[in-house]
Amino acid sequence: MNLKGSQRGGARQLAAHLLNARENEHIELHEVRGFMSVNLKQALEEIYAVSRGTRCKQPMFSLSLNPPPDKDVPIEAFEAAVDKVEKKLGLEGQPRIIVFHEKKGRRHAHCVWSRIDADTMTAINLPHYKFKLRDVSRELYLEHGWQLPKGLEKGGQRNPLNFTLAEWQQANRRGEDPKAIKMVFQKCWRLTKTDKAFAAELERNGYYLARGDRRGFVAVDWRGEVYSLSKWIGVGGKELKDRLGEAQSLPSVIETKAKLAKHMTERLQGFVREAEIGHKDISARIVQERSKMVGRHREERETLYAAQEKRGQEENLQRAERLPHGIRAVWYFVTGKWRAIRKQNEAEAAQCLARDRAEKQEIITRQLKERRTLHQQTTVWLEKHWQQTALFKQDIAYYLSMDVGKDLRDRAAVQARTPAGLEPMRPVHSRFNHQQERYEKDI
């Protein structure tokens, strides 16, 4: 189970993130412990209010618990993991909140603790918490028999294709896969040894080497999106400079964008618009299918929870009726029958709670499996789309390399100017139409 934690402030921002129904398909407030309020927003604001009596600027510790995407983890396993982290970090007994999120067929949890010790009005120090979380994460993987990620098997073996939040956001704005983008940049870097070869390999994949304003060496795609090479390749500035020379010799980002815009003919822009429209149509179909499934799943859960609540009230009433009133209650208390009935009621209440949890876990597991199947189908289409996007970028680069803005008027001219041994330009628009037809048959 991957564990990521951070000390933070900003109670309102954190509450907005935990209750974000736009990005999460299901949200469940599982536990609110040690607060006056049972409302998540008010509980987080309570942490902030208490922290005002101290000098602490980050009164909360936020933890995310992410099991492997293909594993169905029961609630008890999440609770046990939270308790283990709480003990490891020295946060035992501190007020905490547990929230469950579900999206894309996987379920994960968030836990937020107050770092403020109300007795001493001081913030609990959390030294080396990242190393402690790594140790607990490794223990959880071994405990559940899951395959350890490389980063946990041995330090320094992180997946080179892992991306940061900023990289994911940049790729997501363009509807592309951040791993695919990172793979292209790393492949270009790995296969070349000189600055000219690297620039040529980038251009073949639809990226153009340029001089950044602050980042030194950058790449610009045909849309004008700027990518920091040091971040996307994962190398330092000195290593880039040793191979590519001085960044001052390269055109600036503004000059590169102007050059690309000059050669983006109306015909080429038409292909781009056609491809984007096809992608949006299929994306809308995916969103519609997902919305239908999520809506149905929410109705099923609400029906189950309502039935459990009604049954629980009836069972509580039956257990309460076992306890006598008046003089008879005094007699039961003196003879010990009261204690026996109370123990029986507590045992039955625990059994009913376990039964309700099992029913809840059963419906969650079934729905996650169904949602995971839809997500896998969507992933297959997205992978095809990203592959086509890579080919599309190569086509764009080929058009631009032929200087279409100057002397190419139609596809016949492109075919006529194709060098010997080079594959002719593929019909971009027909390829995307064929892809859309195949996807519509699949769903």
Tab-separated table of C-alpha atoms in Angstrom, residues 317-342 345:
chain	number	residue	atom	x	y	z
A	317	LEU	CA	-35.362	-1.318	19.572
A	318	GLN	CA	-35.606	-5.089	20.088
A	319	ARG	CA	-32.434	-5.133	22.178
A	320	ALA	CA	-33.607	-2.158	24.248
A	321	GLU	CA	-36.882	-3.951	25.036
A	322	ARG	CA	-34.958	-6.748	26.748
A	323	LEU	CA	-33.924	-4.398	29.539
A	324	PRO	CA	-36.669	-3.976	32.181
A	325	HIS	CA	-37.771	-0.717	33.794
A	326	GLY	CA	-38.691	0.402	37.292
A	327	ILE	CA	-38.351	-1.921	40.291
A	328	ARG	CA	-37.782	-4.885	38.033
A	329	ALA	CA	-34.712	-3.146	36.582
A	330	VAL	CA	-33.262	-2.790	40.104
A	331	TRP	CA	-33.837	-6.495	40.733
A	332	TYR	CA	-32.124	-7.412	37.425
A	333	PHE	CA	-29.173	-5.178	38.339
A	334	VAL	CA	-28.792	-6.745	41.804
A	335	THR	CA	-29.014	-10.338	40.527
A	336	GLY	CA	-26.613	-9.752	37.637
A	337	LYS	CA	-29.157	-10.364	34.884
A	338	TRP	CA	-28.768	-6.758	33.709
A	339	ARG	CA	-25.074	-7.323	33.009
A	340	ALA	CA	-25.789	-10.567	31.157
A	341	ILE	CA	-28.412	-8.919	28.944
A	342	ARG	CA	-26.105	-5.974	28.295
A	345	ASN	CA	-26.851	-6.911	23.381
